[in-house]
XYZ file of C-alpha atoms in Angstrom:
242
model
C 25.158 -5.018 -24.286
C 23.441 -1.979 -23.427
C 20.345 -2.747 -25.251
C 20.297 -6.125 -23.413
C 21.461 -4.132 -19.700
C 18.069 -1.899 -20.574
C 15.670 -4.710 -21.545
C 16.783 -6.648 -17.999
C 15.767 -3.499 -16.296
C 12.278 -3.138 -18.120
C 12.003 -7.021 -16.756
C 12.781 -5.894 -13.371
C 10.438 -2.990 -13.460
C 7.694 -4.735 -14.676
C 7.632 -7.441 -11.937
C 7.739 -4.717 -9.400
C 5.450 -2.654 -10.653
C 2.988 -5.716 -11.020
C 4.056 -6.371 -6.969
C 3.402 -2.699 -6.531
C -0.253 -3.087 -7.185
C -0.920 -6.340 -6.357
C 0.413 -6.044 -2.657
C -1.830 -2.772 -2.108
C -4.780 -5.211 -3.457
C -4.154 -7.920 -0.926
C -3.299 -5.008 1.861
C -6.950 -3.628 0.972
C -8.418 -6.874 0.709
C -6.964 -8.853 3.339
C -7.014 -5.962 6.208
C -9.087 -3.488 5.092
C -12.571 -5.116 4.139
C -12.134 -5.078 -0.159
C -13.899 -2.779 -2.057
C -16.987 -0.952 -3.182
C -18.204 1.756 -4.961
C -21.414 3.104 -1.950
C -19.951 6.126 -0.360
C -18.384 3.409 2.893
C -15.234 3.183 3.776
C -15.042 0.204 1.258
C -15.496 2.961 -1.194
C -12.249 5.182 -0.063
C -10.144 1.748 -0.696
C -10.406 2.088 -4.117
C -8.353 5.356 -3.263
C -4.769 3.675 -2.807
C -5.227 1.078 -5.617
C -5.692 3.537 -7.992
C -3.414 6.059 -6.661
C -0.752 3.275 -6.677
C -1.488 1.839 -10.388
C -1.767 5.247 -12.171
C 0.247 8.015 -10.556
C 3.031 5.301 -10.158
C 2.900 2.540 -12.264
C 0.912 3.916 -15.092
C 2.726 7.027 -15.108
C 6.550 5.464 -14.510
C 5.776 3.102 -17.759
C 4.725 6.213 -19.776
C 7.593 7.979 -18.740
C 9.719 5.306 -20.066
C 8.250 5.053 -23.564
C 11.204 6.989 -25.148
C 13.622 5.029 -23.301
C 12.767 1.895 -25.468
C 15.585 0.989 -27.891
C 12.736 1.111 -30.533
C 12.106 4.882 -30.206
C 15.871 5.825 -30.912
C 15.086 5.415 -34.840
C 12.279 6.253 -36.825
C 9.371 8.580 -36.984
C 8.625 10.037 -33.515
C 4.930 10.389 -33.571
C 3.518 6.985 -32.995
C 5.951 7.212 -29.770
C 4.250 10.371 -28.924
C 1.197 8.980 -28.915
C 1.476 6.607 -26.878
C 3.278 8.020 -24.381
C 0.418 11.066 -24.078
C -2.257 8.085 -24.063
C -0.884 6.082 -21.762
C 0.147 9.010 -19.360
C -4.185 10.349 -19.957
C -4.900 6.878 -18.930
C -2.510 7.295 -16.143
C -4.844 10.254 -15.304
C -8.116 8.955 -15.486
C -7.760 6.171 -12.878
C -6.093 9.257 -10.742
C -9.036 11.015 -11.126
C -11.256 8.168 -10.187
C -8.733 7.513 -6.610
C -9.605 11.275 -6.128
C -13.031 10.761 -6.615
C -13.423 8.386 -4.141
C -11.647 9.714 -1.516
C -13.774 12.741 -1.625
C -17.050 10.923 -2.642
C -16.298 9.249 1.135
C -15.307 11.909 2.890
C -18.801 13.848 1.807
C -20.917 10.696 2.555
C -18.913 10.582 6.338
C -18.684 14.566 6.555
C -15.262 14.897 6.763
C -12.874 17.985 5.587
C -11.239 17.173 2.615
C -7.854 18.512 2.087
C -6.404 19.202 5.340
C -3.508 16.869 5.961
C 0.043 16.931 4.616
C -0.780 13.728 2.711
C -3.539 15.298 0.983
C -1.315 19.155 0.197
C 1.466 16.895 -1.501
C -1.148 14.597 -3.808
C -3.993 17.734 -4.527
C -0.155 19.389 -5.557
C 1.344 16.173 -7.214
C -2.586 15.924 -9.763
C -2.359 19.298 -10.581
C 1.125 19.401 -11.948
C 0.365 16.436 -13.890
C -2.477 18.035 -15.216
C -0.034 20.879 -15.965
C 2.690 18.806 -17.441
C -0.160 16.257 -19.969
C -1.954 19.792 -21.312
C 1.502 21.435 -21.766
C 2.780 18.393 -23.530
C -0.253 17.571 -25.959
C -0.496 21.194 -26.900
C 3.610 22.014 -27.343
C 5.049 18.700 -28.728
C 1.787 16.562 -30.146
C -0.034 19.498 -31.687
C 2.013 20.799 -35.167
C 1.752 24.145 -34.550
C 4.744 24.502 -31.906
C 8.264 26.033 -33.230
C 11.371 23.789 -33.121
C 12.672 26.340 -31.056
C 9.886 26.612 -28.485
C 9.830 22.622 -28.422
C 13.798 22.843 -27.861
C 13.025 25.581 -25.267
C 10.491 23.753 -23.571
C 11.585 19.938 -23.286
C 14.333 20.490 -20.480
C 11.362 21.960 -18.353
C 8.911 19.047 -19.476
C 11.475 16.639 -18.317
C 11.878 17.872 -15.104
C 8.725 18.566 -14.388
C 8.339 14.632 -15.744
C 10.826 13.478 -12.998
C 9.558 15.962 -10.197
C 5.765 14.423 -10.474
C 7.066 10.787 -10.080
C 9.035 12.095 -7.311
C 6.146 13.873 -5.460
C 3.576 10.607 -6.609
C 6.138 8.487 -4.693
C 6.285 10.976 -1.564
C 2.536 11.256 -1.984
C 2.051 7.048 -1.612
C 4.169 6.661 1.183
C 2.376 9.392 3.251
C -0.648 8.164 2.154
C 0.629 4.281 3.528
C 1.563 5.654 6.404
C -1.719 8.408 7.330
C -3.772 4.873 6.683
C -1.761 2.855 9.027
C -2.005 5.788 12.080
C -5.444 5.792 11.153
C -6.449 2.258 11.449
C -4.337 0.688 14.078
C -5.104 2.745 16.814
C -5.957 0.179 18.876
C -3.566 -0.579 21.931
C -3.170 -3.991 21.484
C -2.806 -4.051 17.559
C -1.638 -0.221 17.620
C 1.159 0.221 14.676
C 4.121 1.119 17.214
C 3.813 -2.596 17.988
C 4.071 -3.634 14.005
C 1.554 -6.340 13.660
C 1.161 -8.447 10.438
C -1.022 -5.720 8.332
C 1.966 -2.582 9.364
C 4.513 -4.681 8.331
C 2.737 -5.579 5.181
C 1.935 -2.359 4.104
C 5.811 -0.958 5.275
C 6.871 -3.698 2.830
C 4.369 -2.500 0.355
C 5.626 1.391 0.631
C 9.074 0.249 0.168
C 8.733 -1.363 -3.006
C 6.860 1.797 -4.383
C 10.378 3.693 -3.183
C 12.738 0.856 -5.118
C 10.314 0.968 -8.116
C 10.340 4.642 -8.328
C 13.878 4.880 -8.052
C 14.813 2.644 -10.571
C 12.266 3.854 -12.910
C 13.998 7.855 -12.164
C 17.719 5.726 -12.930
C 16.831 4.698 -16.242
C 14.810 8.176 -16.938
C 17.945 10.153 -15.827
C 20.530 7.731 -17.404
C 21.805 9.756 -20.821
C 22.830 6.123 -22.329
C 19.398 5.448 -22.629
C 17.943 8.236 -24.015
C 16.534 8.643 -26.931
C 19.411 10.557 -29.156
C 19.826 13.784 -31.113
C 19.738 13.550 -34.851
C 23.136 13.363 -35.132
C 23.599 10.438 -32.914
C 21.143 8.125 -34.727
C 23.368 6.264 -37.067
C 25.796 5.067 -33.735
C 22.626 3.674 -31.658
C 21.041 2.395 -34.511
C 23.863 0.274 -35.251
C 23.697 -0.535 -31.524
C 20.452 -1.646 -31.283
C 20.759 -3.813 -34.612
C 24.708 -5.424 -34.119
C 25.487 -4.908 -30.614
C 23.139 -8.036 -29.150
């Protein structure tokens, strides 16, 4: 039953993560002109997108690797990694929405860095840089203790949790600095929520649901992958209990 329960939610999550990045496409495309890679504005759309499909999505499904009824029995490593390749790709197309955000702002000569939006995601990339170099060198490299690994994995966790968290924070801001930004006009100005602000409010929103189920099922102990001595009980759930 619970195998079943967690394989609905991993249904759910998909679909909204697929709506997740597909919505901030259209948003871009529809409203905002598409995309390009020139140093335009066209450039800095590329920004969301990929902010969207790897801090969030990208990240959240990484996150969840261990949660898969698969990963409760068996050797470890293969799960290992892929959850540290799928979290570096997760990183790479973050890099590439920082790079062009900046690579726009030095083409337009504009400060980088100075609004709240910006603090939280500069703050939100370097603790994931933090937590992927602290987890490839204490729990993928061999040459970490049982007892530092044991020491260290409540703090990886949280820091796991707190990054999603801040990614989420950091997209809605970011939603929200764009909209101020670009509806300015009085007539189409975003106090009077025309078709594009309600879009993108709709947009932010499902980041917020996605995130929050995907920090459920991460904080959920029934779905977690369990201790030694707990193996023989889930394994004989995930095998008999359908």
């Amino acid at each position: 039953m619970a195998v079943g329960w967690f394989y609905l939610s991993v249904l759910a999550l998909c679909s909204l993560g697929s709506m997740c990045i597909l919505s901030t496409i259209y948003w871009i495309w529809y409203w905002q002109g598409g995309f390009a890679w020139d140093g335009t504005v066209l450039m800095f759309n590329w920004h969301p997108v990929l902010m969207v499909t790897g801090m969030v999505v990208f990240y959240s499904a990484a996150s969840l690797v261990y949660r898969l009824p698969q990963s409760w029995v068996g050797p470890k490593l293969p799960w290992k990694f892929g959850h540290a390749a799928m979290h570096l790709l997760a990183f790479i197309l973050t890099v590439l929405g920082l790079h062009a955000v900046f690579d726009f702002h030095s083409h337009r000569k504009i400060p980088n860095l100075y609004s709240l939006h910006s603090w939280l995601g500069i703050t939100t990339v370097f603790l994931f840089a933090c937590q992927w170099f602290l987890g490839f060198a204490v729990f993928l490299l061999p040459w970490a203790s049982v007892q530092l690994r044991s020491l260290l994995k409540p703090i990886h966790v949280f820091f796991g949790a707190s990054v999603l968290s801040l990614a989420i924070a950091s997209v809605i801001s970011g939603i929200n600095e764009k909209l101020f930004s670009s509806l300015k006009n009085g007539t189409n100005s975003y106090s009077r929520l025309p078709s594009e602000a309600v879009f993108a409010n709709c947009s932010g929103m499902l980041v917020v649901v996605f995130g929050l189920l995907v920090l459920y099922i991460l904080l959920a102990s029934s779905w977690k992958r369990p201790e030694l001595g707990m193996q023989a009980e889930r394994q004989a759930l995930l095998h008999g209990g359908e």
